[in-house]
């Protein structure tokens, strides 16, 4: 699994915090969020890199990502 790019860090943090992300209007949002976290293209990159998986209508961290993304494990950015 490659290291997350700077553009992946915030969506991955939000996925850890909320437990999942949702897709609306071609972008990912945290539950109840009104500002997009990333585009559909970045979502595809995170899935291909093994950070996210689609589960029904949600996007969740993979088990490997959950192990690597612990509180304080990613730089703030």
Tab-separated table of C-alpha atoms in Angstrom, residues 53-77:
chain	number	residue	atom	x	y	z
A	53	UNK	CA	-13.590	0.221	-0.254
A	54	UNK	CA	-17.189	0.693	-1.318
A	55	UNK	CA	-19.715	-0.986	0.967
A	56	UNK	CA	-23.275	-0.520	-0.307
A	57	UNK	CA	-23.750	3.268	-0.522
A	58	UNK	CA	-20.818	4.058	1.781
A	59	UNK	CA	-17.071	4.292	1.380
A	60	UNK	CA	-15.140	2.818	4.302
A	61	UNK	CA	-11.489	2.385	5.202
A	62	UNK	CA	-10.059	-1.009	4.302
A	63	UNK	CA	-8.815	-3.147	7.218
A	64	UNK	CA	-5.230	-2.397	6.124
A	65	UNK	CA	-5.949	1.340	6.121
A	66	UNK	CA	-7.520	1.122	9.580
A	67	UNK	CA	-4.296	-0.426	10.879
A	68	UNK	CA	-2.148	2.284	9.294
A	69	UNK	CA	-4.356	5.258	10.158
A	70	UNK	CA	-4.233	5.505	13.902
A	71	UNK	CA	-4.790	8.776	15.786
A	72	UNK	CA	-1.757	10.953	15.137
A	73	UNK	CA	-0.303	8.608	12.498
A	74	UNK	CA	-0.881	11.018	9.602
A	75	UNK	CA	0.601	14.491	9.453
A	76	UNK	CA	-1.806	17.398	9.706
A	77	UNK	CA	-2.159	19.196	6.542
